[in-house]
Short mmCIF file of C-alpha atoms in Angstrom, two decimals:
data_model
loop_
_atom_site.label_atom_id
_atom_site.label_comp_id
_atom_site.label_asym_id
_atom_site.label_seq_id
_atom_site.Cartn_x
_atom_site.Cartn_y
_atom_site.Cartn_z
CA MET A 1175 0.03 -0.18 0.02
CA GLN A 1176 2.76 2.08 1.39
CA LYS A 1177 6.59 2.46 -0.72
CA ILE A 1178 4.73 0.82 -4.06
CA CYS A 1179 6.90 2.18 -6.82
CA HIS A 1180 5.04 3.31 -9.45
CA ASN A 1181 7.71 4.33 -12.78
CA LEU A 1182 7.65 0.47 -13.87
CA GLN A 1183 8.23 -1.11 -17.39
CA ILE A 1184 7.01 -4.33 -18.16
CA ASP A 1185 8.26 -6.14 -21.03
CA LYS A 1186 7.15 -9.95 -21.79
CA THR A 1187 8.13 -9.60 -25.12
CA TRP A 1188 9.89 -13.46 -25.04
CA GLY A 1189 7.13 -14.60 -22.28
CA ILE A 1190 9.71 -13.25 -18.84
CA SER A 1191 8.13 -10.69 -17.07
CA THR A 1192 11.16 -7.45 -17.18
CA TYR A 1193 10.32 -4.70 -14.96
CA THR A 1194 12.70 -1.67 -15.63
CA ILE A 1195 12.49 1.55 -12.55
CA HIS A 1196 13.64 4.56 -13.96
CA LYS A 1197 15.51 6.60 -11.14
CA ARG A 1198 16.08 10.74 -11.61
CA GLU A 1199 19.82 9.34 -12.19
CA GLU A 1200 20.13 6.40 -12.73
CA LYS A 1201 18.41 2.91 -14.85
CA GLU A 1202 18.87 -0.58 -12.94
CA THR A 1203 17.03 -3.56 -14.27
CA SER A 1204 15.26 -6.58 -12.97
CA GLU A 1205 14.68 -9.49 -14.24
CA MET A 1206 11.82 -11.88 -12.55
CA ASP A 1207 12.24 -15.17 -14.07
CA GLU A 1208 9.37 -17.98 -14.12
CA ARG A 1209 12.34 -20.60 -11.93
CA ASP A 1210 13.24 -17.87 -9.73
CA TRP A 1211 9.44 -16.72 -9.20
CA SER A 1212 8.78 -20.07 -8.59
CA THR A 1213 11.64 -21.21 -6.23
CA PHE A 1214 11.27 -18.16 -3.78
CA LYS A 1215 7.39 -19.05 -2.99
CA GLN A 1216 8.06 -22.64 -2.28
CA LYS A 1217 10.67 -21.62 0.21
CA LEU A 1218 8.13 -18.55 1.80
CA LYS A 1219 5.35 -21.53 1.63
CA LEU A 1220 7.75 -23.80 3.17
CA LYS A 1221 9.32 -21.35 6.37
CA THR A 1222 6.48 -19.35 6.99
CA GLY A 1223 2.68 -20.93 5.79
CA ILE A 1224 2.30 -17.86 2.91
CA ASP A 1225 1.35 -19.09 -0.24
CA LEU A 1226 1.55 -16.93 -2.87
CA ASP A 1227 -0.49 -18.72 -5.05
CA LEU A 1228 -3.29 -17.23 -3.53
CA TYR A 1229 -2.08 -13.72 -4.29
CA LYS A 1230 -2.12 -11.49 -7.22
CA GLU A 1231 0.68 -12.55 -8.91
CA ALA A 1232 1.72 -9.34 -11.52
CA GLN A 1233 1.64 -6.87 -8.41
CA MET A 1234 3.78 -9.00 -5.97
CA MET A 1235 6.43 -9.44 -8.69
CA ARG A 1236 6.43 -6.19 -9.18
CA ARG A 1237 6.45 -4.74 -5.44
CA LEU A 1238 8.45 -7.57 -4.97
CA ASN A 1239 11.29 -6.13 -7.88
CA ASN A 1240 11.54 -3.66 -6.35
CA LEU A 1241 12.47 -4.43 -3.54
CA ILE A 1242 15.73 -6.65 -5.44
CA VAL A 1243 15.95 -3.89 -6.66
CA ARG A 1244 16.39 -1.24 -4.04
CA LYS A 1245 18.30 -3.89 -1.56
CA GLY A 1246 21.13 -4.29 -4.46
CA TYR A 1247 20.91 -8.24 -5.47
CA LYS A 1248 20.74 -9.76 -8.86
CA THR A 1249 17.82 -12.67 -8.44
CA LEU A 1250 14.68 -12.56 -5.68
CA ASN A 1251 16.51 -16.03 -4.23
CA ASP A 1252 19.72 -14.20 -4.00
CA TYR A 1253 17.60 -11.24 -1.54
CA TYR A 1254 15.24 -14.64 0.08
CA ASP A 1255 19.08 -17.13 0.79
CA PHE A 1256 20.83 -13.62 2.33
CA ALA A 1257 16.99 -12.38 4.83
CA VAL A 1258 17.07 -15.74 6.27
CA GLN A 1259 20.58 -15.32 7.97
CA ASP A 1260 18.90 -12.40 9.27
CA LYS A 1261 16.48 -12.14 12.37
CA ALA A 1262 16.30 -8.40 11.40
CA GLU A 1263 16.29 -8.41 7.53
CA PHE A 1264 13.55 -11.29 7.26
CA ALA A 1265 11.58 -9.43 9.75
CA SER A 1266 11.90 -6.95 7.66
CA PHE A 1267 11.02 -8.51 4.94
CA ILE A 1268 7.50 -10.06 5.95
CA GLU A 1269 6.50 -7.09 7.70
CA TYR A 1270 6.90 -4.91 4.09
CA LEU A 1271 5.40 -8.76 1.92
CA THR A 1272 2.57 -8.39 4.26
CA ILE A 1273 1.96 -4.10 3.92
CA ASN A 1274 2.11 -3.79 7.71
CA VAL A 1275 0.18 0.32 7.13
CA SER A 1276 -2.10 1.05 10.21
CA GLU A 1277 -3.63 3.73 11.91
CA PHE A 1278 -6.12 4.63 14.71
CA PHE A 1279 -9.41 4.99 13.78
CA ARG A 1280 -7.86 5.28 9.66
CA THR A 1281 -11.20 5.99 7.89
CA PRO A 1282 -12.98 8.42 10.50
CA GLU A 1283 -16.10 8.54 9.10
CA LYS A 1284 -16.74 5.07 9.05
CA PHE A 1285 -15.56 4.21 12.72
CA SER A 1286 -17.23 7.44 13.39
CA GLU A 1287 -20.75 5.23 11.84
CA LEU A 1288 -19.15 2.32 13.26
CA GLU A 1289 -19.16 3.75 16.71
CA THR A 1290 -23.04 5.82 16.09
CA GLY A 1291 -24.64 3.95 14.46
CA VAL A 1292 -23.06 0.13 13.17
CA ILE A 1293 -22.09 -1.12 17.52
CA PRO A 1294 -25.32 -0.12 19.08
CA GLU A 1295 -27.41 -1.55 16.80
CA LEU A 1296 -25.85 -4.88 17.71
CA LEU A 1297 -25.28 -3.81 21.69
CA LYS A 1298 -29.31 -3.69 21.85
CA LYS A 1299 -29.50 -7.89 20.96
CA SER A 1300 -26.30 -8.30 23.06
CA SER A 1301 -23.91 -7.09 25.66
CA ARG A 1302 -21.24 -8.88 25.46
CA LEU A 1303 -20.28 -8.47 22.07
CA ASN A 1304 -17.74 -10.86 20.46
CA ILE A 1305 -15.46 -8.37 17.71
CA TRP A 1306 -12.98 -10.65 15.28
CA SER A 1307 -10.28 -7.71 13.56
CA ALA A 1308 -8.66 -10.00 10.39
CA GLY A 1309 -5.32 -8.99 9.69
CA CYS A 1310 -4.69 -6.15 12.49
CA SER A 1311 -1.40 -5.25 11.82
CA ILE A 1312 0.27 -2.22 14.62
CA GLY A 1313 -3.01 -2.79 16.56
CA ALA A 1314 -4.63 0.13 16.21
CA GLU A 1315 -7.59 -1.11 14.96
CA PRO A 1316 -8.33 -3.45 17.78
CA TYR A 1317 -7.43 -1.11 20.39
CA SER A 1318 -9.30 1.96 18.73
CA LEU A 1319 -12.29 -0.86 19.15
CA ALA A 1320 -11.56 -1.18 23.14
CA ILE A 1321 -11.96 2.55 23.18
CA ILE A 1322 -15.01 3.20 21.70
CA LEU A 1323 -16.24 -0.30 23.22
CA ASP A 1324 -15.24 1.01 26.59
CA GLU A 1325 -16.59 5.20 26.14
CA LEU A 1326 -20.18 2.78 25.45
CA THR A 1327 -20.63 0.81 27.73
CA PRO A 1328 -17.91 1.52 31.02
CA GLY A 1329 -16.72 -1.49 33.07
CA ALA A 1330 -18.58 -3.68 30.43
CA ARG A 1331 -15.87 -6.90 29.18
CA HIS A 1332 -16.23 -7.38 25.37
CA ARG A 1333 -14.25 -9.43 24.01
CA ILE A 1334 -11.59 -8.25 20.96
CA LEU A 1335 -9.59 -10.96 18.72
CA ALA A 1336 -7.21 -9.43 16.70
CA THR A 1337 -5.46 -11.62 14.58
CA ASP A 1338 -2.38 -11.11 12.19
CA LEU A 1339 0.33 -13.09 9.96
CA ASP A 1340 3.43 -11.98 10.80
CA VAL A 1341 4.82 -12.17 14.46
CA ASP A 1342 6.73 -9.42 15.07
CA ILE A 1343 4.68 -7.20 14.05
CA LEU A 1344 2.02 -8.91 16.79
CA ALA A 1345 4.87 -8.91 18.57
CA ARG A 1346 4.76 -4.76 18.88
CA ALA A 1347 0.85 -4.79 19.41
CA LYS A 1348 0.93 -6.14 22.20
CA GLU A 1349 3.85 -3.86 23.40
CA GLY A 1350 1.24 -1.03 22.22
CA ILE A 1351 3.46 2.53 21.64
CA TYR A 1352 3.07 4.75 18.36
CA SER A 1353 3.84 7.35 16.96
CA GLU A 1354 2.26 10.90 16.95
CA ASN A 1355 1.41 10.12 13.44
CA GLU A 1356 -0.37 6.53 14.06
CA ILE A 1357 -2.06 8.50 16.88
CA LYS A 1358 -3.09 11.52 14.70
CA GLU A 1359 -6.58 11.59 14.17
CA LEU A 1360 -7.53 10.54 18.30
CA SER A 1361 -9.34 13.50 20.14
CA LEU A 1362 -6.78 15.20 22.29
CA GLY A 1363 -8.90 13.44 25.43
CA ARG A 1364 -8.77 10.86 24.16
CA ARG A 1365 -5.19 10.50 24.13
CA GLN A 1366 -5.13 12.31 28.14
CA LYS A 1367 -7.52 8.61 29.25
CA TYR A 1368 -6.70 6.23 26.85
CA PHE A 1369 -2.58 6.72 26.75
CA THR A 1370 0.69 8.05 28.27
CA LYS A 1371 3.51 10.39 26.17
CA ALA A 1372 6.83 8.95 26.90
CA ALA A 1373 9.91 11.18 26.53
CA ASP A 1374 10.63 10.23 23.35
CA GLY A 1375 8.30 11.26 21.79
CA ARG A 1376 5.95 8.02 21.47
CA TYR A 1377 2.25 7.11 22.78
CA ALA A 1378 1.88 3.77 25.35
CA VAL A 1379 -1.97 2.37 25.22
CA SER A 1380 -2.38 1.81 28.70
CA PRO A 1381 -2.85 -1.01 30.52
CA ALA A 1382 -6.79 -1.06 31.11
CA ILE A 1383 -7.13 -0.96 26.81
CA LYS A 1384 -4.16 -2.90 26.00
CA SER A 1385 -6.32 -5.84 28.10
CA ARG A 1386 -9.24 -5.70 26.54
CA ILE A 1387 -7.26 -7.59 23.34
CA GLU A 1388 -6.60 -11.48 22.69
CA PHE A 1389 -4.10 -11.47 19.41
CA ARG A 1390 -3.42 -14.20 17.19
CA ARG A 1391 -1.17 -15.60 14.40
CA HIS A 1392 -4.33 -16.24 12.12
CA ASN A 1393 -3.40 -16.78 8.18
CA LEU A 1394 -6.58 -15.75 6.54
CA LEU A 1395 -5.52 -18.12 3.31
CA LYS A 1396 -5.03 -20.90 5.22
CA ASP A 1397 -6.05 -21.33 9.08
CA PRO A 1398 -9.80 -22.24 10.08
CA PHE A 1399 -11.61 -19.99 11.89
CA GLU A 1400 -13.32 -19.01 14.90
CA THR A 1401 -16.92 -19.19 14.36
CA GLY A 1402 -19.67 -16.79 16.62
CA PHE A 1403 -19.18 -13.27 15.87
CA ASP A 1404 -20.55 -10.39 15.50
CA LEU A 1405 -18.51 -8.24 14.60
CA ILE A 1406 -15.42 -9.28 11.65
CA LEU A 1407 -13.36 -6.09 10.77
CA CYS A 1408 -11.00 -6.89 7.42
CA ARG A 1409 -10.48 -3.64 6.10
CA ASN A 1410 -7.03 -2.53 3.56
CA VAL A 1411 -5.62 -6.26 4.18
CA VAL A 1412 -7.06 -8.15 0.43
CA ILE A 1413 -5.14 -5.80 -2.39
CA TYR A 1414 -2.79 -8.51 -3.59
CA PHE A 1415 -5.39 -11.60 -2.86
CA THR A 1416 -6.35 -13.08 -5.83
CA GLU A 1417 -10.19 -13.04 -6.98
CA ALA A 1418 -10.90 -16.60 -6.33
CA ALA A 1419 -8.99 -16.54 -2.92
CA LYS A 1420 -10.98 -13.20 -1.91
CA ASP A 1421 -14.09 -15.51 -3.18
CA VAL A 1422 -13.35 -17.72 -0.27
CA LEU A 1423 -13.08 -15.62 2.70
CA TYR A 1424 -15.22 -13.62 2.92
CA ARG A 1425 -17.32 -16.61 2.22
CA ASN A 1426 -15.92 -18.26 5.88
CA PHE A 1427 -16.03 -14.41 7.42
CA PHE A 1428 -20.43 -15.14 6.38
CA LYS A 1429 -20.07 -18.56 8.34
CA ALA A 1430 -18.09 -16.68 11.34
CA LEU A 1431 -20.80 -13.90 11.68
CA LYS A 1432 -23.89 -14.89 13.90
CA PRO A 1433 -26.68 -14.49 12.52
CA GLY A 1434 -27.56 -10.12 12.19
CA GLY A 1435 -23.67 -10.24 12.61
CA ILE A 1436 -21.49 -7.43 10.62
CA LEU A 1437 -18.31 -7.88 7.91
CA PHE A 1438 -16.88 -4.33 8.04
CA VAL A 1439 -14.27 -4.01 4.68
CA GLY A 1440 -12.08 -1.67 3.54
CA GLY A 1441 -12.80 1.27 1.79
CA THR A 1442 -11.29 0.18 -1.68
CA GLU A 1443 -12.98 -3.51 -1.06
CA ALA A 1444 -16.36 -3.21 -1.77
CA ILE A 1445 -18.05 -6.78 -2.52
CA LEU A 1446 -19.90 -6.62 -5.22
CA ASN A 1447 -20.82 -10.35 -5.48
CA TYR A 1448 -21.82 -10.34 -1.88
CA ARG A 1449 -25.54 -10.69 -2.68
CA ASP A 1450 -24.32 -14.35 -4.07
CA MET A 1451 -22.04 -15.06 -0.95
CA GLY A 1452 -25.19 -14.23 1.65
CA TYR A 1453 -24.85 -11.64 3.27
CA GLU A 1454 -26.88 -7.63 2.85
CA SER A 1455 -25.83 -4.58 2.27
CA TYR A 1456 -26.38 -2.72 5.49
CA ARG A 1457 -24.08 0.22 5.17
CA PRO A 1458 -21.79 1.62 2.28
CA PHE A 1459 -18.72 -1.02 3.08
CA PHE A 1460 -20.75 -3.09 5.92
CA TYR A 1461 -22.55 -6.33 5.05
CA LYS A 1462 -25.17 -8.33 6.74
CA LYS A 1463 -25.84 -11.95 7.68
CA PRO A 1464 -29.22 -11.99 7.06
CA GLU A 1465 -30.65 -12.49 11.22
CA ASN A 1466 -32.71 -15.92 9.23
CA ALA A 1467 -29.55 -17.26 8.09
#
């Protein structure tokens, strides 16, 4: 989502994609042939469980080609073989691959709908909500939910499950320390109530809010899903998923929701065939499992 290079020319004359990246003062070319790509995918899946066959190939290859050129390697496997020998480098690579970009109350107008409309309606049916933040990245989304619920239902204990594929990002989420930019959508009142400002200018989530979140590693394209959720958030996660993978994912979310439960997706991720999956349109980017489903 961030850091994606847009200055790429793709040449498929001989059946092999060559991506040429143009900079102001120099031109660098890196070739990723089919054998290199296939070997890399096998290595990555074996080590991490990430199956790139479920991701859009052209977009992912462009993103990775940009990375290896920037790192100064000739092939993807040359870079991968280096990265697996360095824990910090490999963690950085997985973070880049899984696109961990997040902030508190991201897309404030949609969170306002969540706070003033969606969650209050769900609370009319259940006093203790079961919520899943799927692909939670650095934890800003589930902590935002915990803040909303603390204000709407003081003292109540809801369940907020927060999952991500990247274990290093989950560790950062559990730490709960954020930059000024990552909390820029928070009001001064919420900052003062739910955060402590450190000497380095960063903000630490209060222990009371941290205790509301259950963090867990989970692969959305591989692992089993729990059921019985009132609300599932999966926002800005599926950008590189194939259409087939997204179809399976959204159908699995449908099964994971309670009747009357809500799926909340990102602002560029409208589900066009939601009716075929059984959903009802609840609000823009909110989809409802029918009460009688």
